[in-house]
């Protein structure tokens, strides 16, 4: 397992691998890898001859008041994990390598997903976030020319937007969705869980509990999303600051009032200063 920081070096290596008929899997990450990432890496290693894990905290997907500077950076531990999972390369470029003109941010060519998909859920509270995500994912795909790229269903809006981008712009890569991974307690795994104190963690647990209460309510016959929303609110701890809890169709992310087809209940909430997201699919 080799760590590569340079775009041209990685391109040369992967071009050669492709010439030798190897299939390439890309697992894009921002590092601080956990079992959720491990499941993506494992799937890529199973499906492909070569697995590249990118570890890059992408500055252009963070808003000015977000946690870019203090986002956990744990490259050594990430490399250990990748090695133990038989990944072949970590691509860990410096911000300057990816964005030589970052100071002139307004000059940067960006890939912007449709407004209808970003003026909702996380996109509504994180203005420009998905432009930053689509731009970096495009760059990572262009750099690695993978046959497959792996994304987790915890970031379900990101997954939907990336899939749409790949389809709309005719990228030659298959986007593979991988299931959300939870701790035994139910908490969705996230690199940001590292920020939670023991007390915060107890509150954060009520986020997944609220989603499980929705599923329970639906299984007992409640299909009105207003009622399911109210059920969830009775479970959410008082010190959890809700950003959104919305119900959207799995098929197209349109808002749902009454559940008649597979529906995503997606939530984002702050516990202390930590913004967490989670979701559950019901009606499948
Ligand atoms: O999901 C993430 O970790 C990031 O948004 C991604 C896809 C690696 C792009 O920076």
mmCIF file of C-alpha atoms and ligand atoms in Angstrom:
data_model
loop_
_atom_site.group_PDB
_atom_site.id
_atom_site.type_symbol
_atom_site.label_atom_id
_atom_site.label_comp_id
_atom_site.label_asym_id
_atom_site.label_seq_id
_atom_site.Cartn_x
_atom_site.Cartn_y
_atom_site.Cartn_z
ATOM 1 C CA UNK A 1 0.000 0.000 0.000
ATOM 2 C CA UNK A 2 1.471 3.288 -1.132
ATOM 3 C CA UNK A 3 0.577 6.852 -0.161
ATOM 4 C CA UNK A 4 0.730 9.235 -3.128
ATOM 5 C CA UNK A 5 0.444 13.000 -2.872
ATOM 6 C CA UNK A 6 1.062 13.977 -6.468
ATOM 7 C CA UNK A 7 -1.650 13.978 -9.159
ATOM 8 C CA UNK A 8 0.638 13.158 -12.116
ATOM 9 C CA UNK A 9 2.371 10.348 -10.275
ATOM 10 C CA UNK A 10 -0.962 8.712 -9.456
ATOM 11 C CA UNK A 11 -2.255 9.200 -13.004
ATOM 12 C CA UNK A 12 0.839 7.521 -14.445
ATOM 13 C CA UNK A 13 0.585 4.547 -12.098
ATOM 14 C CA UNK A 14 -3.118 4.056 -12.746
ATOM 15 C CA UNK A 15 -2.751 4.451 -16.522
ATOM 16 C CA UNK A 16 -0.247 1.638 -16.428
ATOM 17 C CA UNK A 17 -2.563 -0.509 -14.276
ATOM 18 C CA UNK A 18 -5.364 0.116 -16.805
ATOM 19 C CA UNK A 19 -3.087 -0.822 -19.715
ATOM 20 C CA UNK A 20 -2.460 -4.078 -17.859
ATOM 21 C CA UNK A 21 -6.227 -4.679 -17.884
ATOM 22 C CA UNK A 22 -6.798 -3.922 -14.186
ATOM 23 C CA UNK A 23 -10.163 -2.659 -12.906
ATOM 24 C CA UNK A 24 -9.918 0.334 -10.590
ATOM 25 C CA UNK A 25 -12.141 1.175 -7.626
ATOM 26 C CA UNK A 26 -12.125 4.648 -6.046
ATOM 27 C CA UNK A 27 -13.233 5.287 -2.473
ATOM 28 C CA UNK A 28 -13.399 9.063 -1.972
ATOM 29 C CA UNK A 29 -13.055 10.084 1.699
ATOM 30 C CA UNK A 30 -11.985 12.996 3.852
ATOM 31 C CA UNK A 31 -10.040 10.628 6.104
ATOM 32 C CA UNK A 32 -10.461 9.911 9.801
ATOM 33 C CA UNK A 33 -11.602 6.545 8.541
ATOM 34 C CA UNK A 34 -14.065 4.448 10.521
ATOM 35 C CA UNK A 35 -15.946 1.171 10.029
ATOM 36 C CA UNK A 36 -18.325 2.871 7.574
ATOM 37 C CA UNK A 37 -15.387 3.762 5.308
ATOM 38 C CA UNK A 38 -13.924 0.293 5.898
ATOM 39 C CA UNK A 39 -17.080 -1.255 4.455
ATOM 40 C CA UNK A 40 -16.661 0.852 1.274
ATOM 41 C CA UNK A 41 -12.987 -0.109 0.973
ATOM 42 C CA UNK A 42 -13.782 -3.800 1.522
ATOM 43 C CA UNK A 43 -16.423 -3.695 -1.197
ATOM 44 C CA UNK A 44 -14.022 -2.000 -3.598
ATOM 45 C CA UNK A 45 -11.274 -4.528 -2.850
ATOM 46 C CA UNK A 46 -13.774 -7.341 -3.543
ATOM 47 C CA UNK A 47 -15.006 -5.811 -6.814
ATOM 48 C CA UNK A 48 -11.776 -4.449 -8.349
ATOM 49 C CA UNK A 49 -8.114 -5.330 -8.943
ATOM 50 C CA UNK A 50 -6.867 -1.997 -7.616
ATOM 51 C CA UNK A 51 -8.419 0.150 -4.872
ATOM 52 C CA UNK A 52 -7.537 3.813 -4.462
ATOM 53 C CA UNK A 53 -8.715 5.537 -1.279
ATOM 54 C CA UNK A 54 -8.582 9.310 -1.536
ATOM 55 C CA UNK A 55 -8.015 11.126 1.746
ATOM 56 C CA UNK A 56 -8.577 14.814 1.189
ATOM 57 C CA UNK A 57 -10.346 17.342 3.404
ATOM 58 C CA UNK A 58 -11.856 19.358 0.590
ATOM 59 C CA UNK A 59 -11.775 23.067 1.516
ATOM 60 C CA UNK A 60 -14.327 24.130 -1.090
ATOM 61 C CA UNK A 61 -17.152 22.070 0.380
ATOM 62 C CA UNK A 62 -16.948 23.802 3.794
ATOM 63 C CA UNK A 63 -18.730 27.070 4.522
ATOM 64 C CA UNK A 64 -16.848 29.962 6.194
ATOM 65 C CA UNK A 65 -18.254 29.100 9.644
ATOM 66 C CA UNK A 66 -17.829 25.358 9.350
ATOM 67 C CA UNK A 67 -15.218 22.983 10.750
ATOM 68 C CA UNK A 68 -12.637 22.839 7.900
ATOM 69 C CA UNK A 69 -9.701 23.831 10.117
ATOM 70 C CA UNK A 70 -10.505 21.471 12.929
ATOM 71 C CA UNK A 71 -11.750 18.553 10.818
ATOM 72 C CA UNK A 72 -9.846 15.511 12.181
ATOM 73 C CA UNK A 73 -6.768 14.588 10.105
ATOM 74 C CA UNK A 74 -5.397 11.129 10.962
ATOM 75 C CA UNK A 75 -3.425 10.026 7.888
ATOM 76 C CA UNK A 76 -1.166 7.562 9.714
ATOM 77 C CA UNK A 77 -4.056 5.641 11.242
ATOM 78 C CA UNK A 78 -5.955 5.855 7.935
ATOM 79 C CA UNK A 79 -2.977 4.325 6.118
ATOM 80 C CA UNK A 80 -2.817 1.489 8.663
ATOM 81 C CA UNK A 81 -6.498 0.721 8.132
ATOM 82 C CA UNK A 82 -6.197 0.855 4.324
ATOM 83 C CA UNK A 83 -3.208 -1.469 4.468
ATOM 84 C CA UNK A 84 -5.048 -3.962 6.685
ATOM 85 C CA UNK A 85 -7.943 -3.959 4.197
ATOM 86 C CA UNK A 86 -5.644 -4.568 1.212
ATOM 87 C CA UNK A 87 -6.272 -1.226 -0.490
ATOM 88 C CA UNK A 88 -3.496 -0.459 -2.987
ATOM 89 C CA UNK A 89 -3.080 3.317 -2.897
ATOM 90 C CA UNK A 90 -4.010 6.253 -0.710
ATOM 91 C CA UNK A 91 -4.221 9.498 -2.631
ATOM 92 C CA UNK A 92 -3.590 12.277 -0.093
ATOM 93 C CA UNK A 93 -2.905 15.507 -1.971
ATOM 94 C CA UNK A 94 -2.230 18.847 -0.276
ATOM 95 C CA UNK A 95 -4.897 21.520 -0.919
ATOM 96 C CA UNK A 96 -2.412 23.330 -3.227
ATOM 97 C CA UNK A 97 -2.017 20.198 -5.332
ATOM 98 C CA UNK A 98 -5.762 20.004 -5.909
ATOM 99 C CA UNK A 99 -6.409 23.755 -6.095
ATOM 100 C CA UNK A 100 -3.242 25.662 -7.092
ATOM 101 C CA UNK A 101 -5.293 28.894 -7.308
ATOM 102 C CA UNK A 102 -7.394 28.455 -4.199
ATOM 103 C CA UNK A 103 -6.845 32.100 -3.163
ATOM 104 C CA UNK A 104 -8.600 33.101 -6.387
ATOM 105 C CA UNK A 105 -11.543 30.902 -5.472
ATOM 106 C CA UNK A 106 -13.946 32.856 -7.700
ATOM 107 C CA UNK A 107 -11.824 31.873 -10.753
ATOM 108 C CA UNK A 108 -12.245 28.166 -10.103
ATOM 109 C CA UNK A 109 -14.400 26.184 -12.552
ATOM 110 C CA UNK A 110 -17.063 24.498 -10.463
ATOM 111 C CA UNK A 111 -19.493 21.665 -11.132
ATOM 112 C CA UNK A 112 -22.905 22.786 -9.879
ATOM 113 C CA UNK A 113 -25.739 20.304 -9.329
ATOM 114 C CA UNK A 114 -29.316 21.468 -10.053
ATOM 115 C CA UNK A 115 -30.824 24.017 -7.684
ATOM 116 C CA UNK A 116 -33.892 21.820 -7.072
ATOM 117 C CA UNK A 117 -31.623 19.187 -5.519
ATOM 118 C CA UNK A 118 -29.530 21.556 -3.451
ATOM 119 C CA UNK A 119 -32.241 23.897 -2.171
ATOM 120 C CA UNK A 120 -33.294 21.233 0.286
ATOM 121 C CA UNK A 121 -31.964 19.118 3.191
ATOM 122 C CA UNK A 122 -28.216 19.711 3.740
ATOM 123 C CA UNK A 123 -27.876 21.935 0.670
ATOM 124 C CA UNK A 124 -30.246 24.483 2.190
ATOM 125 C CA UNK A 125 -28.201 24.998 5.332
ATOM 126 C CA UNK A 126 -24.796 24.430 3.698
ATOM 127 C CA UNK A 127 -24.877 26.866 0.776
ATOM 128 C CA UNK A 128 -22.422 25.835 -1.956
ATOM 129 C CA UNK A 129 -21.575 22.571 -0.191
ATOM 130 C CA UNK A 130 -22.682 20.298 -3.037
ATOM 131 C CA UNK A 131 -20.929 22.453 -5.663
ATOM 132 C CA UNK A 132 -17.751 21.787 -3.680
ATOM 133 C CA UNK A 133 -18.533 18.068 -3.431
ATOM 134 C CA UNK A 134 -19.365 17.658 -7.148
ATOM 135 C CA UNK A 135 -16.260 19.613 -8.150
ATOM 136 C CA UNK A 136 -13.882 17.539 -6.039
ATOM 137 C CA UNK A 137 -15.559 14.242 -6.974
ATOM 138 C CA UNK A 138 -15.220 15.205 -10.668
ATOM 139 C CA UNK A 139 -11.529 15.974 -10.126
ATOM 140 C CA UNK A 140 -10.960 12.703 -8.246
ATOM 141 C CA UNK A 141 -12.713 10.733 -10.994
ATOM 142 C CA UNK A 142 -10.697 12.508 -13.706
ATOM 143 C CA UNK A 143 -7.460 11.850 -11.822
ATOM 144 C CA UNK A 144 -8.096 8.164 -11.147
ATOM 145 C CA UNK A 145 -10.372 7.132 -14.100
ATOM 146 C CA UNK A 146 -11.987 4.462 -11.929
ATOM 147 C CA UNK A 147 -14.333 1.763 -13.195
ATOM 148 C CA UNK A 148 -16.324 2.083 -9.969
ATOM 149 C CA UNK A 149 -16.583 4.672 -7.193
ATOM 150 C CA UNK A 150 -18.020 3.889 -3.750
ATOM 151 C CA UNK A 151 -20.255 6.173 -1.671
ATOM 152 C CA UNK A 152 -22.030 5.542 1.632
ATOM 153 C CA UNK A 153 -25.770 5.942 2.121
ATOM 154 C CA UNK A 154 -25.309 8.029 5.257
ATOM 155 C CA UNK A 155 -24.684 11.006 2.960
ATOM 156 C CA UNK A 156 -27.808 10.099 1.032
ATOM 157 C CA UNK A 157 -28.309 13.500 -0.633
ATOM 158 C CA UNK A 158 -24.645 13.510 -1.707
ATOM 159 C CA UNK A 159 -25.060 10.008 -3.165
ATOM 160 C CA UNK A 160 -28.172 11.030 -5.118
ATOM 161 C CA UNK A 161 -26.520 14.203 -6.439
ATOM 162 C CA UNK A 162 -23.303 12.393 -7.439
ATOM 163 C CA UNK A 163 -25.290 9.675 -9.227
ATOM 164 C CA UNK A 164 -27.231 12.343 -11.112
ATOM 165 C CA UNK A 165 -24.049 14.231 -12.021
ATOM 166 C CA UNK A 166 -22.436 11.055 -13.377
ATOM 167 C CA UNK A 167 -25.548 10.301 -15.454
ATOM 168 C CA UNK A 168 -26.148 13.868 -16.692
ATOM 169 C CA UNK A 169 -22.497 14.446 -17.618
ATOM 170 C CA UNK A 170 -21.846 10.964 -19.086
ATOM 171 C CA UNK A 171 -19.000 10.019 -16.761
ATOM 172 C CA UNK A 172 -17.681 6.495 -17.472
ATOM 173 C CA UNK A 173 -17.869 5.240 -13.894
ATOM 174 C CA UNK A 174 -20.373 3.143 -11.945
ATOM 175 C CA UNK A 175 -21.388 4.708 -8.660
ATOM 176 C CA UNK A 176 -21.830 1.980 -6.054
ATOM 177 C CA UNK A 177 -24.073 2.747 -3.052
ATOM 178 C CA UNK A 178 -23.046 1.121 0.208
ATOM 179 C CA UNK A 179 -25.270 0.763 3.299
ATOM 180 C CA UNK A 180 -25.051 3.163 6.234
ATOM 181 C CA UNK A 181 -23.129 1.620 9.138
ATOM 182 C CA UNK A 182 -24.205 2.158 12.762
ATOM 183 C CA UNK A 183 -22.606 1.625 16.134
ATOM 184 C CA UNK A 184 -24.330 -1.059 18.197
ATOM 185 C CA UNK A 185 -26.039 1.817 20.026
ATOM 186 C CA UNK A 186 -27.687 2.890 16.757
ATOM 187 C CA UNK A 187 -25.567 6.020 16.265
ATOM 188 C CA UNK A 188 -24.627 6.400 12.579
ATOM 189 C CA UNK A 189 -20.846 6.230 12.163
ATOM 190 C CA UNK A 190 -19.304 9.575 11.260
ATOM 191 C CA UNK A 191 -15.837 11.088 11.481
ATOM 192 C CA UNK A 192 -17.489 13.942 13.400
ATOM 193 C CA UNK A 193 -18.550 11.571 16.229
ATOM 194 C CA UNK A 194 -14.981 12.097 17.466
ATOM 195 C CA UNK A 195 -15.981 15.591 18.593
ATOM 196 C CA UNK A 196 -18.773 14.326 20.879
ATOM 197 C CA UNK A 197 -18.295 14.322 24.650
ATOM 198 C CA UNK A 198 -19.823 11.390 26.586
ATOM 199 C CA UNK A 199 -22.786 13.607 27.498
ATOM 200 C CA UNK A 200 -23.223 14.770 23.881
ATOM 201 C CA UNK A 201 -23.135 11.170 22.730
ATOM 202 C CA UNK A 202 -26.171 10.339 24.861
ATOM 203 C CA UNK A 203 -28.068 13.201 23.220
ATOM 204 C CA UNK A 204 -26.763 12.258 19.755
ATOM 205 C CA UNK A 205 -28.193 8.769 20.220
ATOM 206 C CA UNK A 206 -31.694 10.210 20.190
ATOM 207 C CA UNK A 207 -31.175 11.182 16.516
ATOM 208 C CA UNK A 208 -31.188 7.549 15.356
ATOM 209 C CA UNK A 209 -33.819 6.733 17.995
ATOM 210 C CA UNK A 210 -36.076 9.380 16.426
ATOM 211 C CA UNK A 211 -35.630 7.709 13.028
ATOM 212 C CA UNK A 212 -36.335 4.272 14.488
ATOM 213 C CA UNK A 213 -39.511 5.704 16.079
ATOM 214 C CA UNK A 214 -40.563 6.883 12.611
ATOM 215 C CA UNK A 215 -40.019 3.398 11.193
ATOM 216 C CA UNK A 216 -41.960 1.914 14.086
ATOM 217 C CA UNK A 217 -44.824 4.355 13.569
ATOM 218 C CA UNK A 218 -44.905 3.560 9.852
ATOM 219 C CA UNK A 219 -44.918 -0.187 10.553
ATOM 220 C CA UNK A 220 -47.897 0.364 12.874
ATOM 221 C CA UNK A 221 -49.781 1.971 10.001
ATOM 222 C CA UNK A 222 -49.023 5.722 10.251
ATOM 223 C CA UNK A 223 -48.287 7.082 6.775
ATOM 224 C CA UNK A 224 -48.916 10.819 7.380
ATOM 225 C CA UNK A 225 -45.425 12.354 7.557
ATOM 226 C CA UNK A 226 -46.638 15.199 9.840
ATOM 227 C CA UNK A 227 -47.654 12.596 12.438
ATOM 228 C CA UNK A 228 -44.390 10.716 11.973
ATOM 229 C CA UNK A 229 -42.492 13.999 12.389
ATOM 230 C CA UNK A 230 -44.326 14.636 15.686
ATOM 231 C CA UNK A 231 -43.521 11.116 16.881
ATOM 232 C CA UNK A 232 -39.837 11.709 16.174
ATOM 233 C CA UNK A 233 -39.875 15.017 18.049
ATOM 234 C CA UNK A 234 -41.058 13.302 21.217
ATOM 235 C CA UNK A 235 -37.885 11.172 21.122
ATOM 236 C CA UNK A 236 -35.270 13.793 20.213
ATOM 237 C CA UNK A 237 -33.375 15.077 23.276
ATOM 238 C CA UNK A 238 -34.127 18.691 24.232
ATOM 239 C CA UNK A 239 -30.520 19.790 23.742
ATOM 240 C CA UNK A 240 -30.408 18.487 20.168
ATOM 241 C CA UNK A 241 -30.873 21.439 17.830
ATOM 242 C CA UNK A 242 -32.838 20.259 14.815
ATOM 243 C CA UNK A 243 -31.766 21.594 11.415
ATOM 244 C CA UNK A 244 -34.257 19.523 9.435
ATOM 245 C CA UNK A 245 -36.235 16.314 9.513
ATOM 246 C CA UNK A 246 -37.730 15.772 6.092
ATOM 247 C CA UNK A 247 -39.422 13.009 4.170
ATOM 248 C CA UNK A 248 -38.504 12.648 0.492
ATOM 249 C CA UNK A 249 -39.192 10.032 -2.171
ATOM 250 C CA UNK A 250 -36.256 7.660 -2.572
ATOM 251 C CA UNK A 251 -36.791 7.715 -6.329
ATOM 252 C CA UNK A 252 -36.446 11.467 -6.957
ATOM 253 C CA UNK A 253 -36.103 13.321 -3.624
ATOM 254 C CA UNK A 254 -39.515 15.008 -3.975
ATOM 255 C CA UNK A 255 -41.161 15.939 -0.695
ATOM 256 C CA UNK A 256 -43.622 13.372 0.738
ATOM 257 C CA UNK A 257 -46.783 14.106 2.737
ATOM 258 C CA UNK A 258 -48.222 10.624 2.766
ATOM 259 C CA UNK A 259 -45.974 7.593 2.404
ATOM 260 C CA UNK A 260 -47.046 5.449 -0.541
ATOM 261 C CA UNK A 261 -43.668 4.461 -1.953
ATOM 262 C CA UNK A 262 -40.081 4.050 -0.668
ATOM 263 C CA UNK A 263 -39.356 7.180 1.324
ATOM 264 C CA UNK A 264 -36.273 8.552 3.018
ATOM 265 C CA UNK A 265 -36.643 10.172 6.423
ATOM 266 C CA UNK A 266 -33.529 12.367 6.573
ATOM 267 C CA UNK A 267 -32.397 14.330 9.599
ATOM 268 C CA UNK A 268 -29.640 16.818 10.402
ATOM 269 C CA UNK A 269 -29.132 18.191 13.888
ATOM 270 C CA UNK A 270 -26.521 19.834 16.034
ATOM 271 C CA UNK A 271 -25.364 18.400 19.329
ATOM 272 C CA UNK A 272 -23.263 21.121 20.916
ATOM 273 C CA UNK A 273 -21.275 22.389 17.935
ATOM 274 C CA UNK A 274 -21.303 19.081 16.116
ATOM 275 C CA UNK A 275 -23.564 18.768 13.085
ATOM 276 C CA UNK A 276 -24.715 15.196 12.512
ATOM 277 C CA UNK A 277 -26.814 13.645 9.762
ATOM 278 C CA UNK A 278 -28.666 10.374 9.572
ATOM 279 C CA UNK A 279 -31.455 8.797 7.559
ATOM 280 C CA UNK A 280 -33.663 5.761 7.313
ATOM 281 C CA UNK A 281 -35.594 4.314 4.367
ATOM 282 C CA UNK A 282 -39.184 3.282 4.942
ATOM 283 C CA UNK A 283 -41.863 1.720 2.755
ATOM 284 C CA UNK A 284 -39.504 -0.477 0.730
HETATM 285 O O1 LIG B 1 -18.396 12.169 1.843
HETATM 286 C C1 LIG B 1 -17.262 12.698 1.925
HETATM 287 O O2 LIG B 1 -16.437 12.301 2.734
HETATM 288 C C2 LIG B 1 -16.928 13.851 1.006
HETATM 289 O O3 LIG B 1 -18.029 14.663 0.781
HETATM 290 C C3 LIG B 1 -16.291 13.408 -0.337
HETATM 291 C C4 LIG B 1 -17.273 12.568 -1.166
HETATM 292 C C5 LIG B 1 -15.051 12.586 -0.073
HETATM 293 C C6 LIG B 1 -15.915 14.622 -1.158
HETATM 294 O O4 LIG B 1 -14.990 15.429 -0.494
#
